[in-house]
């Protein structure tokens, strides 16, 4: 429940934003509603992972659940966009604590063989939240009110806290002795990530990429990153132990998670937009386009967990990335003549590939390290995938906007050559009036033009947008295809089946020896 609702918040709010903007106003800062949550949830992940190794999962999970529930309640009460942004930042801290700790607890309470099954289920839960968020958001906004998008988290957050409080009563903190907190590492990591995420989110929008503001922001991020690396190389209990990167599985799986986030999250967010703007389906139907992908992802996650008991990581990861790449290619072929059923089939292919890869990344990392380091390595895996997704959304949004501008210009030249100057003038007039071209596709009746000219303008914009969508999909395809090569570098390791009955201690000893080796 904790993972599902904290992950759900990253996707569900986007569907409700038009309604929230119309009620609270504040269009100029609405992007911060998502950005505030994203920044705080990403920043807290590596920190809470390390602290959970030192203080235990139970205490930190309880704190995370309470913060998440309180932040959600505050969001539901917001009466201005500024208040909503602040409360979303608070909510993000709780959500960023729940996600990695959920997976870390699974690593704590189950053996390596059992993890393969349960991390598959958890991978399915994460995928479920990612793909049905837009659908749930649309239904809630249509049927009740946007306030309930946040309010529904409160009882579940409290229930999560109660269940963890009861279920982990016997938790044993493996770390013994005096606790050394890496304060300098935390104080350098936080500004490094905030500046990076801020720059990626607003670069090319609030300021030019090649500008003094951009250089200051990214230069500051680089400076704090260097200071962080220096701090980690000297700290007794580093937030991110650099020696972990000596382990091939750790390095390769995190690199693969980064690439998957880079290509997957950035490109998938445009699919519901394609369905609504190009194929003309309703917002709720556009969200449900992801349902076949969700079902395929859940099934493949469970099957992938079973395959890991019989095959090396490399085989499952490589096959999953190949299928994901095929899915991306199929999506890139969608255009004006595509149907909903074609989109469903392509999303199923993509879901199968993602379902094989996502849980495998976590299982492989957790199987490489002893329990006293699970918090650190699990949060690192979540962190790199999250950073990849953030960069992917930013990069592919830039690709989309540039491709759309280029397509409008080239199609305009073609229409002028055909003597259809009225269509070009109408499109230019729409842009000059500050109207987004996508909104014209969704609400064509609001454009004050004669019916025949409006239809020509709509076709013009749909063609330009559809071609831009293809460009975005192919760009994401490049990142995902590179992941196939990375997957092959993971080596020939596989899950080490735990020794039976009396030997939990022996299993720990074996894991420890493996790690030291």
Coordinates of C-alpha atoms in Angstrom, one line a residue:
X1 CA 0.0 0.0 0.0
X2 CA 2.8 2.4 0.9
X3 CA 4.6 1.9 -2.4
X4 CA 1.4 2.0 -4.4
X5 CA 0.1 5.3 -3.1
X6 CA 3.4 7.1 -3.0
X7 CA 4.2 6.0 -6.6
X8 CA 0.6 6.8 -7.6
X9 CA 1.0 10.5 -6.6
X10 CA 3.7 10.9 -9.3
X11 CA 1.2 10.3 -12.1
X12 CA -2.3 10.9 -10.8
X13 CA -2.0 14.6 -10.2
X14 CA -1.2 15.4 -13.9
X15 CA -4.7 14.4 -14.9
X16 CA -6.3 16.7 -12.4
X17 CA -4.1 19.7 -13.1
X18 CA -6.5 21.4 -15.6
X19 CA -9.2 21.3 -13.0
X20 CA -6.9 22.4 -10.2
X21 CA -5.6 25.3 -12.3
X22 CA -9.1 26.5 -13.2
X23 CA -10.1 26.5 -9.5
X24 CA -6.9 27.8 -7.8
X25 CA -5.6 29.9 -10.7
X26 CA -1.8 30.3 -10.5
X27 CA -1.1 29.0 -14.0
X28 CA 2.4 30.5 -13.9
X29 CA 3.6 28.2 -11.2
X30 CA 1.4 25.1 -11.8
X31 CA 4.4 23.0 -12.9
X32 CA 5.8 23.4 -9.4
X33 CA 2.9 21.2 -8.1
X34 CA 4.7 18.2 -9.8
X35 CA 8.2 19.5 -9.5
X36 CA 8.0 20.1 -5.7
X37 CA 7.0 16.5 -5.1
X38 CA 9.6 15.2 -7.5
X39 CA 12.5 17.1 -6.0
X40 CA 11.8 16.3 -2.3
X41 CA 11.0 12.6 -3.0
X42 CA 14.1 12.1 -5.1
X43 CA 16.4 13.9 -2.7
X44 CA 15.3 12.0 0.4
X45 CA 15.7 8.5 -1.2
X46 CA 19.4 7.9 -0.7
X47 CA 19.4 9.6 2.7
X48 CA 16.6 7.5 4.1
X49 CA 18.2 4.3 2.7
X50 CA 21.4 4.9 4.6
X51 CA 19.6 6.0 7.8
X52 CA 17.4 2.8 7.7
X53 CA 20.6 0.7 7.8
X54 CA 21.7 2.6 10.9
X55 CA 18.4 3.0 12.8
X56 CA 16.2 0.3 11.3
X57 CA 13.3 0.3 8.8
X58 CA 10.3 0.4 11.2
X59 CA 11.0 3.8 12.7
X60 CA 11.7 5.5 9.4
X61 CA 8.8 3.9 7.7
X62 CA 6.4 5.1 10.4
X63 CA 7.8 8.6 10.1
X64 CA 7.5 8.4 6.3
X65 CA 3.9 7.2 6.4
X66 CA 2.9 9.9 8.9
X67 CA 4.5 12.7 6.8
X68 CA 2.9 11.3 3.6
X69 CA -0.6 11.2 5.2
X70 CA -0.2 14.7 6.8
X71 CA 1.1 16.1 3.5
X72 CA -1.8 14.6 1.6
X73 CA -4.3 16.0 4.1
X74 CA -2.8 19.5 3.8
X75 CA -2.8 19.2 -0.1
X76 CA -6.6 18.5 0.0
X77 CA -7.1 21.7 2.0
X78 CA -5.1 24.0 -0.2
X79 CA -6.9 27.1 -1.3
X80 CA -4.2 28.6 -3.5
X81 CA -1.6 27.2 -5.9
X82 CA 1.3 28.5 -3.6
X83 CA -0.1 26.5 -0.7
X84 CA -0.5 23.4 -2.8
X85 CA 3.1 23.6 -4.0
X86 CA 4.4 23.8 -0.4
X87 CA 2.2 20.9 0.8
X88 CA 3.2 18.8 -2.2
X89 CA 6.9 19.2 -1.1
X90 CA 6.0 17.9 2.3
X91 CA 4.0 15.0 0.8
X92 CA 7.1 14.2 -1.4
X93 CA 9.3 13.8 1.6
X94 CA 7.0 11.1 2.9
X95 CA 6.5 9.4 -0.5
X96 CA 10.3 9.4 -1.0
X97 CA 10.7 7.6 2.3
X98 CA 8.0 4.9 1.6
X99 CA 9.1 3.8 -1.8
X100 CA 12.7 2.5 -1.1
X101 CA 11.8 1.3 2.4
X102 CA 8.9 -0.8 1.1
X103 CA 11.4 -2.8 -1.1
X104 CA 14.1 -2.8 1.5
X105 CA 11.7 -4.5 4.0
X106 CA 10.9 -7.2 1.5
X107 CA 14.7 -7.8 1.3
X108 CA 14.8 -8.0 5.1
X109 CA 12.0 -10.4 5.8
X110 CA 12.3 -12.9 2.8
X111 CA 15.1 -15.2 1.6
X112 CA 16.7 -14.7 -1.8
X113 CA 14.3 -17.2 -3.4
X114 CA 11.3 -15.6 -1.9
X115 CA 12.5 -12.1 -2.9
X116 CA 12.4 -13.2 -6.5
X117 CA 8.7 -13.8 -6.2
X118 CA 7.8 -10.8 -4.0
X119 CA 9.9 -8.2 -5.8
X120 CA 8.1 -9.3 -8.9
X121 CA 4.8 -8.5 -7.2
X122 CA 6.3 -5.2 -6.0
X123 CA 7.5 -4.4 -9.5
X124 CA 4.0 -5.0 -10.7
X125 CA 2.6 -2.7 -8.0
X126 CA 5.0 0.1 -9.0
X127 CA 4.1 -0.4 -12.7
X128 CA 0.4 -0.6 -11.8
X129 CA 0.5 2.8 -10.0
X130 CA 2.4 4.3 -12.9
X131 CA 0.0 3.3 -15.6
X132 CA -3.4 3.6 -13.9
X133 CA -2.6 7.0 -12.3
X134 CA -4.1 9.0 -15.2
X135 CA -7.2 6.8 -15.3
X136 CA -7.9 7.1 -11.5
X137 CA -7.2 10.8 -11.7
X138 CA -9.7 11.3 -14.5
X139 CA -12.4 9.2 -12.7
X140 CA -12.0 11.0 -9.4
X141 CA -12.1 14.5 -11.0
X142 CA -15.1 13.6 -13.1
X143 CA -17.1 11.9 -10.3
X144 CA -16.1 13.8 -7.1
X145 CA -13.5 16.5 -6.7
X146 CA -9.8 17.0 -7.2
X147 CA -9.4 17.3 -3.4
X148 CA -10.1 13.5 -3.1
X149 CA -7.0 12.7 -5.1
X150 CA -5.0 13.7 -2.0
X151 CA -7.6 13.0 0.7
X152 CA -7.8 9.3 -0.2
X153 CA -4.2 8.8 0.8
X154 CA -4.8 9.7 4.4
X155 CA -6.6 6.6 5.7
X156 CA -4.3 4.3 3.7
X157 CA -1.2 6.1 5.0
X158 CA -2.4 5.7 8.6
X159 CA -3.2 2.0 7.9
X160 CA 0.3 1.5 6.5
X161 CA 1.8 3.0 9.6
X162 CA -0.3 0.8 11.9
X163 CA 0.5 -2.4 10.0
X164 CA 4.2 -1.8 9.9
X165 CA 4.2 -0.8 13.6
X166 CA 2.7 -4.2 14.4
X167 CA 4.4 -6.3 11.8
X168 CA 8.0 -5.2 12.5
X169 CA 7.9 -5.3 16.3
X170 CA 10.6 -7.8 16.4
X171 CA 12.9 -6.0 14.0
X172 CA 16.6 -6.3 14.8
X173 CA 18.9 -3.4 13.8
X174 CA 22.0 -5.2 12.4
X175 CA 24.2 -2.1 12.7
X176 CA 25.9 -2.1 16.2
X177 CA 28.0 0.4 17.9
X178 CA 28.1 4.2 17.7
X179 CA 26.2 5.7 14.8
X180 CA 28.2 8.1 12.6
X181 CA 25.9 10.4 10.5
X182 CA 27.4 11.7 7.3
X183 CA 26.2 15.2 7.8
X184 CA 28.5 16.8 5.2
X185 CA 27.4 14.2 2.7
X186 CA 23.8 15.1 3.3
X187 CA 24.5 18.8 3.2
X188 CA 26.2 18.6 -0.2
X189 CA 23.9 15.9 -1.8
X190 CA 20.7 17.9 -1.1
X191 CA 21.7 21.1 -3.0
X192 CA 23.4 19.1 -5.7
X193 CA 20.1 17.3 -6.5
X194 CA 17.8 20.3 -6.0
X195 CA 19.9 22.4 -8.4
X196 CA 20.1 19.5 -11.0
X197 CA 16.4 18.8 -10.9
X198 CA 15.5 22.5 -10.9
X199 CA 17.7 23.1 -13.9
X200 CA 16.4 20.1 -15.8
X201 CA 12.8 21.0 -15.1
X202 CA 12.8 24.6 -16.0
X203 CA 15.7 24.8 -18.5
X204 CA 14.5 25.9 -22.0
X205 CA 11.3 27.2 -20.4
X206 CA 11.9 29.7 -17.6
X207 CA 15.5 30.3 -18.8
X208 CA 17.5 29.4 -21.9
X209 CA 19.8 26.4 -21.8
X210 CA 22.7 28.6 -22.9
X211 CA 22.3 31.5 -20.4
X212 CA 24.0 32.8 -17.3
X213 CA 21.2 31.4 -15.2
X214 CA 21.6 28.0 -16.7
X215 CA 25.4 28.0 -16.2
X216 CA 25.0 29.1 -12.5
X217 CA 22.5 26.4 -11.8
X218 CA 24.3 23.5 -13.4
X219 CA 27.7 24.8 -12.3
X220 CA 26.4 24.8 -8.7
X221 CA 25.0 21.3 -9.1
X222 CA 28.4 20.1 -10.4
X223 CA 30.3 21.9 -7.6
X224 CA 28.1 20.3 -4.9
X225 CA 28.4 16.9 -6.6
X226 CA 32.2 17.1 -6.5
X227 CA 32.0 18.1 -2.8
X228 CA 29.6 15.2 -2.2
X229 CA 32.0 12.7 -3.8
X230 CA 34.9 14.0 -1.7
X231 CA 32.8 13.7 1.4
X232 CA 31.7 10.2 0.6
X233 CA 35.3 9.1 0.0
X234 CA 36.2 10.1 3.6
X235 CA 33.0 9.5 5.6
X236 CA 32.9 6.5 8.0
X237 CA 29.2 5.9 7.2
X238 CA 28.7 7.5 3.8
X239 CA 25.2 8.1 2.4
X240 CA 26.3 6.5 -0.8
X241 CA 29.3 4.2 -0.3
X242 CA 31.5 4.6 -3.5
X243 CA 33.0 1.2 -2.9
X244 CA 29.6 -0.3 -4.0
X245 CA 30.4 0.6 -7.6
X246 CA 33.2 -2.0 -7.5
X247 CA 30.5 -4.6 -7.6
X248 CA 29.6 -5.2 -11.3
X249 CA 26.0 -6.1 -10.7
X250 CA 25.4 -2.9 -8.6
X251 CA 27.0 -0.7 -11.2
X252 CA 25.4 -2.3 -14.3
X253 CA 21.9 -2.6 -12.9
X254 CA 21.8 1.0 -11.7
X255 CA 23.1 2.1 -15.1
X256 CA 20.4 0.0 -16.7
X257 CA 17.7 1.5 -14.4
X258 CA 18.9 4.9 -15.3
X259 CA 18.6 4.2 -19.0
X260 CA 15.2 2.6 -18.6
X261 CA 13.9 5.6 -16.6
X262 CA 15.4 7.9 -19.2
X263 CA 13.6 6.3 -22.2
X264 CA 10.5 4.8 -20.6
X265 CA 9.0 7.5 -18.3
X266 CA 9.7 10.3 -20.8
X267 CA 8.1 8.6 -23.7
X268 CA 5.2 6.8 -22.1
X269 CA 3.8 10.1 -20.7
X270 CA 3.0 11.1 -24.3
X271 CA 0.9 8.0 -25.1
X272 CA -2.3 9.2 -23.3
X273 CA -1.8 12.6 -24.9
X274 CA -1.6 10.8 -28.3
X275 CA -4.8 8.9 -27.6
X276 CA -6.7 12.0 -26.6
X277 CA -5.3 14.5 -29.1
X278 CA -4.9 12.3 -32.2
X279 CA -7.5 9.5 -31.8
X280 CA -10.0 11.7 -30.0
X281 CA -10.8 9.6 -27.0
X282 CA -11.9 11.0 -23.7
X283 CA -9.5 11.7 -20.8
X284 CA -10.7 8.6 -18.9
X285 CA -10.4 6.5 -22.0
X286 CA -6.9 7.9 -22.7
X287 CA -5.9 6.8 -19.2
X288 CA -7.4 3.3 -19.7
X289 CA -5.1 2.9 -22.8
X290 CA -2.4 2.0 -20.2
X291 CA -4.5 -0.8 -18.7
X292 CA -3.4 -3.5 -21.2
X293 CA 0.2 -2.5 -20.5
X294 CA -0.5 -2.7 -16.8
X295 CA -1.9 -6.2 -17.0
X296 CA 1.0 -7.4 -19.2
X297 CA 3.5 -5.7 -16.8
X298 CA 2.0 -7.4 -13.7
X299 CA 2.0 -10.9 -15.4
X300 CA 5.6 -10.5 -16.7
X301 CA 6.8 -9.2 -13.3
X302 CA 5.5 -12.4 -11.6
X303 CA 6.9 -14.6 -14.4
X304 CA 10.2 -12.8 -14.4
X305 CA 10.6 -13.5 -10.7
X306 CA 10.2 -17.2 -11.4
X307 CA 12.6 -17.1 -14.3
X308 CA 15.3 -15.6 -12.1
X309 CA 15.3 -18.8 -10.0
X310 CA 16.3 -20.7 -13.1
X311 CA 18.3 -18.2 -15.3
X312 CA 21.1 -15.7 -14.8
X313 CA 20.2 -12.0 -14.4
X314 CA 21.8 -11.3 -17.8
X315 CA 19.4 -13.5 -19.7
X316 CA 16.2 -12.1 -18.1
X317 CA 17.4 -8.5 -18.4
X318 CA 18.5 -8.8 -22.0
X319 CA 15.3 -10.5 -23.1
X320 CA 13.3 -7.9 -21.2
X321 CA 15.2 -5.0 -22.8
X322 CA 14.9 -6.5 -26.3
X323 CA 11.1 -6.8 -25.9
X324 CA 10.9 -3.3 -24.5
X325 CA 12.8 -2.0 -27.5
X326 CA 10.4 -3.7 -29.9
X327 CA 7.5 -2.2 -28.0
X328 CA 9.0 1.3 -28.3
X329 CA 9.6 0.8 -32.0
X330 CA 5.9 -0.3 -32.5
X331 CA 4.7 2.7 -30.6
X332 CA 6.8 5.0 -32.8
X333 CA 4.9 3.7 -35.9
X334 CA 1.5 5.0 -34.6
X335 CA 0.0 7.8 -36.5
X336 CA -3.3 9.4 -37.7
X337 CA -4.6 6.1 -39.0
X338 CA -3.9 4.1 -35.9
X339 CA -6.7 2.6 -33.8
X340 CA -7.1 2.1 -30.1
X341 CA -6.7 -1.6 -30.5
X342 CA -3.4 -1.2 -32.2
X343 CA -2.3 1.0 -29.3
X344 CA -3.4 -1.7 -26.9
X345 CA -1.4 -4.4 -28.6
X346 CA 1.7 -2.3 -28.7
X347 CA 1.4 -1.3 -25.0
X348 CA 1.1 -5.0 -24.1
X349 CA 4.4 -5.7 -25.8
X350 CA 6.0 -2.8 -23.9
X351 CA 4.5 -4.0 -20.7
X352 CA 5.9 -7.5 -21.0
X353 CA 9.4 -6.1 -21.5
X354 CA 9.2 -3.7 -18.6
X355 CA 7.7 -6.3 -16.4
X356 CA 10.7 -8.6 -16.9
X357 CA 13.3 -5.8 -16.3
X358 CA 12.0 -3.7 -13.4
X359 CA 11.8 -6.3 -10.6
X360 CA 15.0 -8.0 -11.8
X361 CA 17.0 -4.9 -11.2
X362 CA 16.0 -4.8 -7.6
X363 CA 16.3 -8.5 -7.0
X364 CA 19.8 -8.7 -8.5
X365 CA 21.1 -5.8 -6.3
X366 CA 19.6 -7.2 -3.1
X367 CA 21.0 -10.6 -3.7
X368 CA 24.5 -9.2 -4.0
X369 CA 24.8 -7.6 -0.5
X370 CA 24.2 -8.6 3.1
X371 CA 21.1 -7.4 5.0
X372 CA 23.0 -4.7 6.9
X373 CA 23.5 -2.9 3.5
X374 CA 20.1 -3.5 1.9
X375 CA 18.8 0.0 2.8
X376 CA 21.7 1.7 1.0
X377 CA 21.7 -0.5 -2.1
X378 CA 17.9 -0.6 -2.5
X379 CA 17.5 3.2 -2.2
X380 CA 20.4 3.6 -4.7
X381 CA 18.5 1.5 -7.2
X382 CA 15.4 3.5 -6.7
X383 CA 17.3 6.8 -6.9
X384 CA 19.1 6.1 -10.2
X385 CA 15.9 5.1 -11.9
X386 CA 14.1 8.2 -10.5
X387 CA 16.9 10.5 -11.7
X388 CA 16.7 8.8 -15.1
X389 CA 13.0 9.3 -15.3
X390 CA 13.4 13.0 -14.3
X391 CA 16.0 13.6 -17.0
X392 CA 14.0 11.6 -19.5
X393 CA 10.9 13.7 -19.0
X394 CA 12.9 16.9 -19.4
X395 CA 14.9 15.7 -22.4
X396 CA 12.0 14.2 -24.3
X397 CA 9.8 17.2 -23.6
X398 CA 12.5 19.4 -25.2
X399 CA 12.6 17.0 -28.1
X400 CA 8.8 17.1 -28.4
X401 CA 8.6 20.9 -28.4
X402 CA 11.5 21.3 -30.9
X403 CA 10.1 18.6 -33.2
X404 CA 6.6 20.2 -33.1
X405 CA 8.0 23.7 -34.0
X406 CA 10.0 22.2 -36.9
X407 CA 7.0 20.2 -38.1
X408 CA 4.7 23.2 -38.0
X409 CA 7.3 25.2 -40.1
X410 CA 7.8 22.4 -42.7
X411 CA 4.1 21.6 -43.0
X412 CA 3.4 25.3 -43.3
X413 CA 5.8 25.6 -46.2
X414 CA 4.1 22.7 -47.9
X415 CA 0.6 24.2 -47.4
X416 CA 1.8 27.5 -48.8
X417 CA 3.1 25.8 -51.8
X418 CA -0.3 24.1 -52.3
X419 CA -2.0 27.5 -52.1
X420 CA -3.5 26.8 -48.6
X421 CA -2.3 30.0 -47.0
X422 CA -5.5 30.4 -45.0
X423 CA -4.6 27.2 -42.9
X424 CA -1.1 28.5 -42.2
X425 CA -2.4 32.0 -41.2
X426 CA -5.0 30.4 -38.9
X427 CA -2.3 28.3 -37.2
X428 CA -0.1 31.3 -36.8
X429 CA -3.0 33.3 -35.4
X430 CA -3.7 30.5 -32.8
X431 CA 0.0 30.5 -31.7
X432 CA 0.1 34.3 -31.6
X433 CA -2.9 34.3 -29.3
X434 CA -1.0 32.1 -26.8
X435 CA -3.2 29.1 -27.3
X436 CA -1.5 25.7 -27.0
X437 CA -1.8 23.6 -30.2
X438 CA -2.5 20.5 -28.2
X439 CA -5.6 22.2 -26.6
X440 CA -6.9 22.8 -30.1
X441 CA -6.8 19.1 -30.8
X442 CA -8.6 18.3 -27.6
X443 CA -11.2 21.1 -27.9
X444 CA -11.4 22.0 -31.6
X445 CA -14.9 23.5 -31.2
X446 CA -13.5 26.3 -29.1
X447 CA -11.5 27.6 -32.1
X448 CA -13.5 30.4 -33.7
X449 CA -13.2 29.4 -37.4
X450 CA -15.5 28.3 -40.2
X451 CA -16.1 24.5 -40.0
X452 CA -14.2 23.6 -43.2
X453 CA -11.2 25.7 -42.2
X454 CA -11.3 24.4 -38.7
X455 CA -11.1 20.8 -39.9
X456 CA -8.1 21.7 -42.1
X457 CA -6.4 23.4 -39.3
X458 CA -7.1 20.5 -37.0
X459 CA -5.7 18.0 -39.5
X460 CA -2.6 20.2 -39.9
X461 CA -1.9 20.3 -36.1
X462 CA -2.6 16.6 -35.7
X463 CA -0.1 15.8 -38.4
X464 CA 2.6 17.9 -36.9
X465 CA 1.9 16.6 -33.4
X466 CA 1.8 13.0 -34.5
X467 CA 5.2 13.3 -36.4
X468 CA 6.6 14.9 -33.2
X469 CA 5.3 12.0 -31.2
X470 CA 7.2 9.6 -33.5
X471 CA 10.4 11.6 -33.0
X472 CA 10.0 11.4 -29.2
X473 CA 9.4 7.6 -29.4
X474 CA 12.4 7.0 -31.5
X475 CA 14.5 9.1 -29.2
X476 CA 13.4 7.0 -26.2
X477 CA 14.1 3.9 -28.3
X478 CA 17.7 4.9 -28.5
X479 CA 18.1 5.0 -24.7
X480 CA 16.2 1.7 -24.3
X481 CA 18.2 0.0 -27.1
X482 CA 21.4 1.1 -25.4
X483 CA 20.1 -0.8 -22.3
X484 CA 20.3 -4.1 -24.2
X485 CA 24.1 -3.7 -24.4
X486 CA 24.3 -2.6 -20.8
X487 CA 22.2 -5.7 -19.7
X488 CA 24.8 -8.0 -21.3
X489 CA 27.5 -6.5 -19.1
X490 CA 25.9 -7.7 -15.9
X491 CA 27.8 -11.0 -16.0
X492 CA 26.6 -14.5 -15.5
X493 CA 25.5 -14.3 -11.9
X494 CA 22.3 -15.7 -10.7
X495 CA 20.3 -16.0 -7.5
X496 CA 22.1 -18.0 -4.8
X497 CA 19.4 -20.3 -3.3
X498 CA 19.4 -20.0 0.5
X499 CA 20.5 -22.9 2.6
X500 CA 17.6 -24.6 4.3
X501 CA 16.0 -24.5 7.8
X502 CA 18.5 -23.9 10.6
X503 CA 20.8 -21.8 8.5
X504 CA 19.7 -18.3 8.4
X505 CA 23.0 -17.5 10.1
X506 CA 24.9 -19.6 7.5
X507 CA 23.0 -17.8 4.7
X508 CA 24.0 -14.4 6.1
X509 CA 27.6 -15.6 6.5
X510 CA 27.6 -16.8 2.9
X511 CA 26.2 -13.5 1.7
X512 CA 28.8 -11.7 3.7
X513 CA 31.6 -13.7 2.2
X514 CA 30.2 -13.2 -1.3
X515 CA 30.1 -9.5 -0.8
X516 CA 33.7 -9.3 0.6
X517 CA 34.9 -11.4 -2.3

